[in-house]
mmCIF file of C-alpha atoms and ligand atoms in Angstrom:
data_model
loop_
_atom_site.group_PDB
_atom_site.id
_atom_site.type_symbol
_atom_site.label_atom_id
_atom_site.label_comp_id
_atom_site.label_asym_id
_atom_site.label_seq_id
_atom_site.Cartn_x
_atom_site.Cartn_y
_atom_site.Cartn_z
ATOM 1 C CA MET A 1 -26.160 -5.710 8.381
ATOM 2 C CA LYS A 2 -28.982 -6.622 5.995
ATOM 3 C CA ASP A 3 -32.461 -7.450 7.256
ATOM 4 C CA ILE A 4 -33.188 -11.088 7.978
ATOM 5 C CA ASN A 5 -36.720 -12.297 7.240
ATOM 6 C CA LEU A 6 -38.044 -15.511 8.740
ATOM 7 C CA ALA A 7 -41.205 -17.474 7.896
ATOM 8 C CA ILE A 8 -42.683 -19.889 10.431
ATOM 9 C CA ILE A 9 -44.932 -22.532 8.892
ATOM 10 C CA GLY A 10 -47.279 -24.285 11.325
ATOM 11 C CA ALA A 11 -46.971 -21.503 13.898
ATOM 12 C CA THR A 12 -50.146 -22.538 15.729
ATOM 13 C CA GLY A 13 -49.045 -26.146 16.355
ATOM 14 C CA LEU A 14 -47.241 -27.574 19.360
ATOM 15 C CA VAL A 15 -43.832 -27.322 17.718
ATOM 16 C CA GLY A 16 -44.737 -24.020 16.026
ATOM 17 C CA ARG A 17 -45.610 -22.384 19.336
ATOM 18 C CA THR A 18 -42.386 -23.699 20.807
ATOM 19 C CA PHE A 19 -40.471 -22.177 17.861
ATOM 20 C CA LEU A 20 -41.901 -18.851 19.038
ATOM 21 C CA LYS A 21 -40.902 -19.445 22.677
ATOM 22 C CA VAL A 22 -37.343 -20.459 21.781
ATOM 23 C CA LEU A 23 -37.011 -17.500 19.392
ATOM 24 C CA GLU A 24 -38.114 -15.172 22.199
ATOM 25 C CA GLU A 25 -35.527 -16.712 24.491
ATOM 26 C CA LYS A 26 -32.682 -16.584 21.955
ATOM 27 C CA GLN A 27 -33.302 -13.087 20.510
ATOM 28 C CA LEU A 28 -31.551 -13.829 17.204
ATOM 29 C CA PRO A 29 -30.827 -10.839 14.917
ATOM 30 C CA ILE A 30 -33.991 -11.354 12.844
ATOM 31 C CA SER A 31 -35.803 -8.254 11.530
ATOM 32 C CA ASN A 32 -39.154 -9.681 10.447
ATOM 33 C CA TYR A 33 -41.169 -12.719 11.404
ATOM 34 C CA THR A 34 -44.174 -13.969 9.378
ATOM 35 C CA LEU A 35 -46.393 -16.655 10.853
ATOM 36 C CA PHE A 36 -48.313 -19.167 8.718
ATOM 37 C CA ALA A 37 -50.873 -21.891 9.411
ATOM 38 C CA SER A 38 -53.915 -23.368 7.662
ATOM 39 C CA GLU A 39 -57.242 -21.810 6.641
ATOM 40 C CA ARG A 40 -58.547 -22.906 10.076
ATOM 41 C CA SER A 41 -56.363 -20.273 11.742
ATOM 42 C CA LYS A 42 -57.174 -17.410 9.378
ATOM 43 C CA ASN A 43 -56.988 -14.061 11.226
ATOM 44 C CA LYS A 44 -56.099 -15.752 14.496
ATOM 45 C CA LYS A 45 -53.713 -13.640 16.578
ATOM 46 C CA ILE A 46 -50.680 -14.856 18.512
ATOM 47 C CA LYS A 47 -48.698 -12.841 21.022
ATOM 48 C CA PHE A 48 -44.999 -13.004 20.187
ATOM 49 C CA MET A 49 -42.005 -10.783 21.062
ATOM 50 C CA GLY A 50 -44.368 -8.427 22.897
ATOM 51 C CA LYS A 51 -46.544 -7.845 19.800
ATOM 52 C CA GLU A 52 -49.664 -9.349 18.281
ATOM 53 C CA TYR A 53 -49.022 -11.294 15.088
ATOM 54 C CA ILE A 54 -51.800 -12.232 12.686
ATOM 55 C CA ILE A 55 -51.631 -15.748 11.296
ATOM 56 C CA ASN A 56 -51.379 -15.876 7.497
ATOM 57 C CA VAL A 57 -52.904 -18.698 5.487
ATOM 58 C CA LEU A 58 -50.158 -20.561 3.602
ATOM 59 C CA ASN A 59 -50.486 -20.711 -0.201
ATOM 60 C CA GLU A 60 -48.307 -21.069 -3.337
ATOM 61 C CA ASN A 61 -47.593 -17.331 -3.400
ATOM 62 C CA SER A 62 -46.607 -17.005 0.239
ATOM 63 C CA PHE A 63 -42.873 -17.032 -0.441
ATOM 64 C CA ASN A 64 -42.359 -14.718 -3.470
ATOM 65 C CA ASN A 65 -38.713 -13.914 -2.625
ATOM 66 C CA LYS A 66 -39.748 -12.528 0.750
ATOM 67 C CA PHE A 67 -37.830 -14.764 3.159
ATOM 68 C CA ASP A 68 -34.239 -15.733 3.884
ATOM 69 C CA TYR A 69 -35.193 -18.697 6.051
ATOM 70 C CA ALA A 70 -38.314 -20.744 6.819
ATOM 71 C CA LEU A 71 -38.990 -23.071 9.726
ATOM 72 C CA PHE A 72 -41.496 -25.751 8.660
ATOM 73 C CA SER A 73 -43.534 -27.804 11.128
ATOM 74 C CA ALA A 74 -46.919 -28.442 9.545
ATOM 75 C CA GLY A 75 -46.506 -32.118 8.657
ATOM 76 C CA LYS A 76 -44.941 -34.050 5.803
ATOM 77 C CA ASP A 77 -47.500 -33.249 3.097
ATOM 78 C CA ILE A 78 -47.200 -29.489 3.609
ATOM 79 C CA SER A 79 -43.389 -29.750 3.524
ATOM 80 C CA LEU A 80 -43.459 -31.829 0.336
ATOM 81 C CA LYS A 81 -45.679 -29.273 -1.363
ATOM 82 C CA TYR A 82 -44.319 -25.960 -0.094
ATOM 83 C CA ALA A 83 -40.614 -26.462 0.781
ATOM 84 C CA PRO A 84 -39.588 -26.729 -2.921
ATOM 85 C CA ILE A 85 -41.583 -23.542 -3.633
ATOM 86 C CA ALA A 86 -39.757 -21.766 -0.794
ATOM 87 C CA VAL A 87 -36.374 -22.934 -2.119
ATOM 88 C CA LYS A 88 -37.210 -21.656 -5.626
ATOM 89 C CA ASN A 89 -37.833 -18.317 -3.927
ATOM 90 C CA LYS A 90 -34.280 -18.245 -2.487
ATOM 91 C CA CYS A 91 -35.354 -19.248 0.986
ATOM 92 C CA ILE A 92 -33.430 -21.840 3.045
ATOM 93 C CA VAL A 93 -35.867 -24.295 4.619
ATOM 94 C CA ILE A 94 -35.325 -26.012 7.960
ATOM 95 C CA ASP A 95 -37.868 -28.798 7.873
ATOM 96 C CA ASN A 96 -39.133 -30.645 10.921
ATOM 97 C CA SER A 97 -41.012 -33.330 8.972
ATOM 98 C CA SER A 98 -39.724 -36.650 7.663
ATOM 99 C CA ALA A 99 -40.300 -35.559 4.033
ATOM 100 C CA PHE A 100 -36.675 -35.057 2.942
ATOM 101 C CA ARG A 101 -34.617 -36.556 5.781
ATOM 102 C CA MET A 102 -33.184 -39.502 3.901
ATOM 103 C CA GLN A 103 -32.639 -37.636 0.604
ATOM 104 C CA GLU A 104 -28.942 -37.719 -0.222
ATOM 105 C CA ASP A 105 -28.646 -34.009 -1.014
ATOM 106 C CA VAL A 106 -30.430 -32.970 2.199
ATOM 107 C CA PRO A 107 -28.305 -32.639 5.339
ATOM 108 C CA LEU A 108 -29.865 -34.174 8.455
ATOM 109 C CA VAL A 109 -28.492 -32.166 11.332
ATOM 110 C CA VAL A 110 -28.123 -32.178 15.094
ATOM 111 C CA PRO A 111 -25.794 -29.220 15.694
ATOM 112 C CA GLU A 112 -23.879 -30.829 18.597
ATOM 113 C CA VAL A 113 -23.147 -33.807 16.330
ATOM 114 C CA ASN A 114 -22.744 -32.769 12.675
ATOM 115 C CA CYS A 115 -23.186 -29.003 12.305
ATOM 116 C CA GLU A 116 -20.605 -28.941 9.497
ATOM 117 C CA ASP A 117 -23.142 -30.792 7.272
ATOM 118 C CA ILE A 118 -25.267 -27.618 7.238
ATOM 119 C CA THR A 119 -22.882 -26.007 4.740
ATOM 120 C CA THR A 120 -23.619 -28.691 2.100
ATOM 121 C CA ASN A 121 -27.324 -27.776 1.898
ATOM 122 C CA GLN A 122 -29.022 -27.219 -1.464
ATOM 123 C CA GLY A 123 -31.852 -25.221 0.121
ATOM 124 C CA ILE A 124 -33.386 -27.751 2.523
ATOM 125 C CA ILE A 125 -31.959 -28.886 5.859
ATOM 126 C CA SER A 126 -33.875 -31.573 7.736
ATOM 127 C CA ASN A 127 -34.423 -31.734 11.451
ATOM 128 C CA PRO A 128 -34.225 -35.397 12.504
ATOM 129 C CA ASN A 129 -36.965 -37.352 14.234
ATOM 130 C CA CYS A 130 -37.351 -36.327 17.889
ATOM 131 C CA SER A 131 -36.328 -39.685 19.340
ATOM 132 C CA THR A 132 -33.226 -39.803 17.125
ATOM 133 C CA ILE A 133 -32.045 -36.304 18.079
ATOM 134 C CA GLN A 134 -31.732 -36.958 21.810
ATOM 135 C CA ALA A 135 -30.133 -40.360 21.218
ATOM 136 C CA VAL A 136 -27.372 -39.156 18.893
ATOM 137 C CA VAL A 137 -26.412 -36.274 21.192
ATOM 138 C CA ALA A 138 -25.472 -38.922 23.778
ATOM 139 C CA LEU A 139 -24.056 -41.448 21.289
ATOM 140 C CA LYS A 140 -21.773 -39.235 19.193
ATOM 141 C CA PRO A 141 -19.025 -38.630 21.819
ATOM 142 C CA LEU A 142 -19.057 -42.344 22.664
ATOM 143 C CA HIS A 143 -18.840 -43.339 18.997
ATOM 144 C CA ASP A 144 -15.860 -41.014 18.506
ATOM 145 C CA LYS A 145 -14.026 -42.591 21.423
ATOM 146 C CA TYR A 146 -15.037 -46.265 21.500
ATOM 147 C CA THR A 147 -16.604 -46.961 18.018
ATOM 148 C CA ILE A 148 -20.169 -48.169 18.331
ATOM 149 C CA LYS A 149 -20.817 -51.662 16.969
ATOM 150 C CA ARG A 150 -24.499 -52.112 17.852
ATOM 151 C CA ILE A 151 -27.379 -50.118 19.380
ATOM 152 C CA VAL A 152 -30.661 -51.394 20.871
ATOM 153 C CA TYR A 153 -33.217 -48.590 21.280
ATOM 154 C CA SER A 154 -36.338 -48.942 23.458
ATOM 155 C CA THR A 155 -38.328 -45.727 23.662
ATOM 156 C CA TYR A 156 -41.003 -44.385 26.004
ATOM 157 C CA GLN A 157 -42.457 -41.542 23.942
ATOM 158 C CA ALA A 158 -44.714 -38.736 25.133
ATOM 159 C CA VAL A 159 -48.086 -37.970 23.519
ATOM 160 C CA SER A 160 -46.957 -34.442 22.559
ATOM 161 C CA GLY A 161 -44.926 -36.150 19.810
ATOM 162 C CA ALA A 162 -48.261 -36.797 18.092
ATOM 163 C CA GLY A 163 -49.176 -33.081 18.119
ATOM 164 C CA ASN A 164 -52.132 -31.326 19.701
ATOM 165 C CA LEU A 165 -54.449 -34.289 19.127
ATOM 166 C CA GLY A 166 -52.116 -36.660 20.969
ATOM 167 C CA CYS A 167 -52.357 -34.470 24.081
ATOM 168 C CA VAL A 168 -56.156 -34.284 23.717
ATOM 169 C CA ASP A 169 -56.335 -38.113 23.654
ATOM 170 C CA LEU A 170 -54.457 -38.407 26.947
ATOM 171 C CA LYS A 171 -56.495 -35.636 28.627
ATOM 172 C CA ASN A 172 -59.807 -37.083 27.397
ATOM 173 C CA GLY A 173 -58.735 -40.634 28.172
ATOM 174 C CA ILE A 174 -58.574 -39.791 31.879
ATOM 175 C CA GLN A 175 -62.367 -39.285 31.650
ATOM 176 C CA GLY A 176 -62.874 -42.435 29.585
ATOM 177 C CA ILE A 177 -63.461 -40.579 26.286
ATOM 178 C CA ALA A 178 -62.449 -42.627 23.204
ATOM 179 C CA PRO A 179 -59.187 -41.643 21.427
ATOM 180 C CA GLN A 180 -59.108 -39.715 18.133
ATOM 181 C CA LYS A 181 -55.406 -39.890 17.331
ATOM 182 C CA PHE A 182 -54.154 -43.193 18.741
ATOM 183 C CA PRO A 183 -55.489 -46.657 17.801
ATOM 184 C CA TYR A 184 -56.160 -47.485 21.493
ATOM 185 C CA PRO A 185 -56.688 -45.471 24.687
ATOM 186 C CA ILE A 186 -53.346 -44.047 25.786
ATOM 187 C CA PHE A 187 -54.390 -43.282 29.370
ATOM 188 C CA SER A 188 -53.264 -46.128 31.657
ATOM 189 C CA ASN A 189 -51.694 -47.868 28.660
ATOM 190 C CA CYS A 190 -48.503 -48.321 26.579
ATOM 191 C CA ILE A 191 -48.885 -48.631 22.805
ATOM 192 C CA PRO A 192 -45.994 -50.313 20.926
ATOM 193 C CA HIS A 193 -46.985 -48.648 17.684
ATOM 194 C CA ILE A 194 -45.755 -45.208 16.543
ATOM 195 C CA ASP A 195 -46.348 -44.219 12.901
ATOM 196 C CA ASP A 196 -47.424 -46.905 10.402
ATOM 197 C CA PHE A 197 -46.310 -50.526 10.316
ATOM 198 C CA THR A 198 -44.154 -51.633 7.382
ATOM 199 C CA ASP A 199 -43.939 -55.096 5.785
ATOM 200 C CA ASN A 200 -40.868 -56.120 7.782
ATOM 201 C CA GLY A 201 -42.727 -55.848 11.114
ATOM 202 C CA TYR A 202 -41.097 -52.571 12.174
ATOM 203 C CA THR A 203 -42.954 -49.273 12.446
ATOM 204 C CA LYS A 204 -41.831 -46.285 10.388
ATOM 205 C CA GLU A 205 -40.772 -44.579 13.644
ATOM 206 C CA GLU A 206 -38.410 -47.489 14.378
ATOM 207 C CA ILE A 207 -37.018 -47.406 10.854
ATOM 208 C CA LYS A 208 -36.521 -43.636 11.148
ATOM 209 C CA MET A 209 -34.429 -44.132 14.304
ATOM 210 C CA ILE A 210 -32.300 -46.796 12.605
ATOM 211 C CA ASN A 211 -31.681 -44.971 9.310
ATOM 212 C CA GLU A 212 -31.364 -41.460 10.724
ATOM 213 C CA THR A 213 -28.818 -42.513 13.367
ATOM 214 C CA LYS A 214 -26.574 -43.975 10.653
ATOM 215 C CA LYS A 215 -26.932 -40.886 8.452
ATOM 216 C CA ILE A 216 -26.186 -38.393 11.249
ATOM 217 C CA LEU A 217 -23.211 -40.385 12.579
ATOM 218 C CA HIS A 218 -21.978 -40.972 8.991
ATOM 219 C CA ASP A 219 -21.622 -44.688 9.658
ATOM 220 C CA ASP A 220 -23.580 -47.411 7.887
ATOM 221 C CA ASN A 221 -21.708 -50.182 9.700
ATOM 222 C CA ILE A 222 -23.466 -49.699 13.040
ATOM 223 C CA GLN A 223 -26.023 -52.458 13.675
ATOM 224 C CA ILE A 224 -29.210 -50.919 15.091
ATOM 225 C CA THR A 225 -32.581 -52.216 16.247
ATOM 226 C CA ALA A 226 -35.452 -50.312 17.854
ATOM 227 C CA THR A 227 -38.809 -50.699 19.596
ATOM 228 C CA THR A 228 -40.732 -47.441 19.913
ATOM 229 C CA VAL A 229 -43.585 -47.155 22.406
ATOM 230 C CA ARG A 230 -46.129 -44.403 23.138
ATOM 231 C CA VAL A 231 -46.630 -43.969 26.893
ATOM 232 C CA PRO A 232 -49.133 -41.886 28.926
ATOM 233 C CA VAL A 233 -46.738 -38.981 29.504
ATOM 234 C CA PHE A 234 -47.659 -35.524 28.228
ATOM 235 C CA ASN A 235 -44.179 -34.352 27.330
ATOM 236 C CA SER A 236 -40.520 -35.476 27.042
ATOM 237 C CA HIS A 237 -39.339 -38.744 25.561
ATOM 238 C CA SER A 238 -37.379 -41.274 27.636
ATOM 239 C CA GLU A 239 -35.150 -43.885 26.017
ATOM 240 C CA SER A 240 -33.338 -46.956 27.205
ATOM 241 C CA ILE A 241 -30.249 -47.249 24.998
ATOM 242 C CA ASN A 242 -28.072 -50.343 24.999
ATOM 243 C CA VAL A 243 -24.749 -49.840 23.207
ATOM 244 C CA GLU A 244 -22.005 -52.277 22.268
ATOM 245 C CA PHE A 245 -18.543 -50.931 21.422
ATOM 246 C CA GLU A 246 -15.608 -52.177 19.340
ATOM 247 C CA LYS A 247 -13.118 -50.874 21.915
ATOM 248 C CA ASP A 248 -12.798 -51.465 25.663
ATOM 249 C CA PHE A 249 -13.656 -48.638 28.028
ATOM 250 C CA ASP A 250 -13.299 -47.541 31.614
ATOM 251 C CA ILE A 251 -16.782 -46.681 32.966
ATOM 252 C CA GLU A 252 -15.616 -43.594 34.890
ATOM 253 C CA GLU A 253 -13.769 -42.297 31.830
ATOM 254 C CA LEU A 254 -16.865 -42.952 29.697
ATOM 255 C CA LYS A 255 -19.028 -40.957 32.109
ATOM 256 C CA GLN A 256 -16.462 -38.152 32.054
ATOM 257 C CA THR A 257 -16.611 -38.138 28.241
ATOM 258 C CA LEU A 258 -20.363 -37.561 28.425
ATOM 259 C CA ILE A 259 -19.985 -34.897 31.138
ATOM 260 C CA ASN A 260 -17.563 -32.999 28.871
ATOM 261 C CA SER A 261 -19.841 -33.173 25.817
ATOM 262 C CA LYS A 262 -21.968 -30.322 24.477
ATOM 263 C CA GLY A 263 -25.719 -30.336 25.117
ATOM 264 C CA ILE A 264 -25.654 -33.107 27.736
ATOM 265 C CA ILE A 265 -26.448 -32.956 31.447
ATOM 266 C CA ILE A 266 -25.563 -36.031 33.485
ATOM 267 C CA GLU A 267 -28.009 -36.945 36.244
ATOM 268 C CA ASP A 268 -26.613 -40.149 37.634
ATOM 269 C CA ASN A 269 -26.407 -40.915 41.337
ATOM 270 C CA ILE A 270 -28.251 -44.092 42.266
ATOM 271 C CA TYR A 271 -27.406 -43.618 45.962
ATOM 272 C CA GLU A 272 -29.600 -40.513 45.998
ATOM 273 C CA ASN A 273 -32.188 -41.710 43.439
ATOM 274 C CA ILE A 274 -30.929 -39.248 40.862
ATOM 275 C CA TYR A 275 -31.641 -40.089 37.223
ATOM 276 C CA PRO A 276 -33.285 -38.251 34.313
ATOM 277 C CA LEU A 277 -37.063 -37.810 34.472
ATOM 278 C CA ALA A 278 -39.505 -36.599 31.818
ATOM 279 C CA ILE A 279 -41.107 -34.129 34.237
ATOM 280 C CA ASN A 280 -37.727 -32.505 34.912
ATOM 281 C CA ALA A 281 -36.611 -32.384 31.265
ATOM 282 C CA THR A 282 -39.772 -30.591 30.121
ATOM 283 C CA GLY A 283 -39.105 -26.954 29.258
ATOM 284 C CA LYS A 284 -35.329 -27.496 28.950
ATOM 285 C CA ASN A 285 -33.146 -27.554 25.856
ATOM 286 C CA ASP A 286 -30.591 -30.148 27.025
ATOM 287 C CA VAL A 287 -30.374 -33.929 26.786
ATOM 288 C CA PHE A 288 -30.311 -35.631 30.203
ATOM 289 C CA VAL A 289 -28.372 -38.877 30.656
ATOM 290 C CA GLY A 290 -28.259 -41.254 33.615
ATOM 291 C CA ARG A 291 -28.370 -44.909 34.764
ATOM 292 C CA ILE A 292 -25.048 -45.285 32.949
ATOM 293 C CA ARG A 293 -23.777 -48.768 33.694
ATOM 294 C CA ARG A 294 -21.774 -51.600 32.154
ATOM 295 C CA ASP A 295 -23.746 -54.250 30.291
ATOM 296 C CA TYR A 296 -22.188 -57.383 31.758
ATOM 297 C CA SER A 297 -23.759 -59.629 29.101
ATOM 298 C CA VAL A 298 -21.315 -58.465 26.392
ATOM 299 C CA ARG A 299 -17.533 -57.870 26.178
ATOM 300 C CA SER A 300 -17.793 -54.074 25.868
ATOM 301 C CA GLY A 301 -21.162 -52.394 26.300
ATOM 302 C CA ILE A 302 -23.334 -50.094 28.382
ATOM 303 C CA ASN A 303 -26.936 -49.269 29.182
ATOM 304 C CA MET A 304 -28.078 -45.688 29.648
ATOM 305 C CA TRP A 305 -31.322 -43.747 30.138
ATOM 306 C CA VAL A 306 -31.672 -40.684 27.931
ATOM 307 C CA VAL A 307 -34.439 -38.094 28.386
ATOM 308 C CA ALA A 308 -35.207 -34.830 26.561
ATOM 309 C CA ASP A 309 -38.070 -32.455 25.851
ATOM 310 C CA ASN A 310 -39.204 -33.844 22.493
ATOM 311 C CA ILE A 311 -40.849 -30.574 21.467
ATOM 312 C CA ARG A 312 -37.789 -28.473 22.381
ATOM 313 C CA LYS A 313 -34.528 -30.389 21.745
ATOM 314 C CA GLY A 314 -36.417 -33.002 19.718
ATOM 315 C CA ALA A 315 -37.896 -30.393 17.380
ATOM 316 C CA ALA A 316 -38.026 -26.611 17.924
ATOM 317 C CA THR A 317 -34.728 -25.989 19.735
ATOM 318 C CA ASN A 318 -32.769 -28.196 17.329
ATOM 319 C CA ALA A 319 -34.234 -26.381 14.305
ATOM 320 C CA ILE A 320 -33.464 -22.984 15.806
ATOM 321 C CA GLN A 321 -29.896 -24.049 16.606
ATOM 322 C CA ILE A 322 -29.558 -24.819 12.866
ATOM 323 C CA LEU A 323 -31.021 -21.396 12.034
ATOM 324 C CA GLU A 324 -28.591 -19.752 14.469
ATOM 325 C CA TYR A 325 -25.667 -21.486 12.741
ATOM 326 C CA LEU A 326 -26.842 -20.251 9.306
ATOM 327 C CA ILE A 327 -27.270 -16.686 10.560
ATOM 328 C CA LYS A 328 -23.913 -16.600 12.391
ATOM 329 C CA ARG A 329 -22.090 -17.768 9.272
ATOM 330 C CA ASN A 330 -24.098 -15.537 6.994
ATOM 331 C CA LEU A 331 -25.266 -18.543 4.961
ATOM 332 C CA SER A 332 -28.238 -17.482 2.883
ATOM 333 C CA LYS A 333 -29.380 -17.556 -0.758
ATOM 334 C CA ASN A 334 -29.974 -13.790 -0.870
HETATM 335 P P1 A2P B 1 -53.757 -25.014 12.023
HETATM 336 O O1 A2P B 1 -53.656 -24.735 13.493
HETATM 337 O O2 A2P B 1 -54.294 -23.864 11.256
HETATM 338 O O3 A2P B 1 -54.445 -26.309 11.720
HETATM 339 P P2 A2P B 1 -49.845 -30.003 15.425
HETATM 340 O O4 A2P B 1 -48.958 -31.046 14.804
HETATM 341 O O5 A2P B 1 -49.389 -29.567 16.765
HETATM 342 O O6 A2P B 1 -51.273 -30.387 15.386
HETATM 343 O O7 A2P B 1 -49.690 -28.699 14.455
HETATM 344 C C1 A2P B 1 -49.807 -28.732 13.061
HETATM 345 C C2 A2P B 1 -49.523 -27.357 12.482
HETATM 346 O O8 A2P B 1 -49.567 -27.452 11.052
HETATM 347 C C3 A2P B 1 -50.557 -26.319 12.872
HETATM 348 O O9 A2P B 1 -49.957 -25.052 13.002
HETATM 349 C C4 A2P B 1 -51.487 -26.336 11.667
HETATM 350 O O10 A2P B 1 -52.230 -25.147 11.485
HETATM 351 C C5 A2P B 1 -50.461 -26.459 10.566
HETATM 352 N N1 A2P B 1 -51.093 -26.881 9.303
HETATM 353 C C6 A2P B 1 -51.887 -27.943 9.086
HETATM 354 N N2 A2P B 1 -52.341 -27.941 7.807
HETATM 355 C C7 A2P B 1 -51.811 -26.841 7.208
HETATM 356 C C8 A2P B 1 -51.898 -26.253 5.905
HETATM 357 N N3 A2P B 1 -52.629 -26.802 4.939
HETATM 358 N N4 A2P B 1 -51.224 -25.111 5.678
HETATM 359 C C9 A2P B 1 -50.490 -24.519 6.632
HETATM 360 N N5 A2P B 1 -50.378 -25.006 7.894
HETATM 361 C C10 A2P B 1 -51.019 -26.158 8.175
#
């Protein structure tokens, strides 16, 4: 078997460090890892796979036909600049930013939902937004069976979704120190504002959830609305998802459908106060679903509570599942 070379861009960030953890856990057949970050991390060392790795500073010549695959998580601007350079150098990019997600020739992939889209890639595969990933894992089996007509998303998103600085704001906020990342203190607060506002009154985060859900489920007919909120939780996003179906359903059969689906763990026993919690989801790769109940205000609908580690399943784990798929099927440009 030929050597597989992997580049990790943004290796010092929250998602980047989680890439390293998940790679250690999965032990994929990769021969060489090269870690990149900014000038700020020059010569910094990171312990990985039992060795010390020196961080390389990313530049235009970093790729030079050296890598089969690259995991990018250094923000949209870095992806826009460097992912096309990587592709020119025969490297397949798995990009965690929003830079290419809605581009028609770029597959947007959650492996449990649409892994077959990976094969259509032209060099870049996008990892969806963290809040979309966990939602579609729970929605896909229900859409297949009952055809989703409408979705109402309300999210309760952890500060880790805003990177290292988001976590610093929550930690500092406990001591009354002013925020650097968020527009208001996040400690003891909920901020209904994630990413920038657009002219139609929605935030970009809300629009991402709406558009990305349709793209991943291959269905533009689903009506979707969203309110995304930053809450004072360090890690793991929670989401209230209201779904309306075309078809009728039996609630026990619907729950069984979710139980039988890949990547989902059902935690749903109200008699014993069992439901998904952010503190329990943290550090896990699955999507946790509970509070599944009929919405009596419509003919055929449900409410559910969906929780996942936004840095793992919402970012690093999902990207590495895509990488695993490429490696298993020997899909590379070299
Ligand atoms: P660095 O640590 O050197 O700044 P987070 O979103 O958790 O803050 O992480 C962002 C990641 O993106 C970090 O690894 C950061 O590296 C990296 N990054 C930021 N700017 C650049 C750049 N110009 N080139 C390469 N990596 C970058």
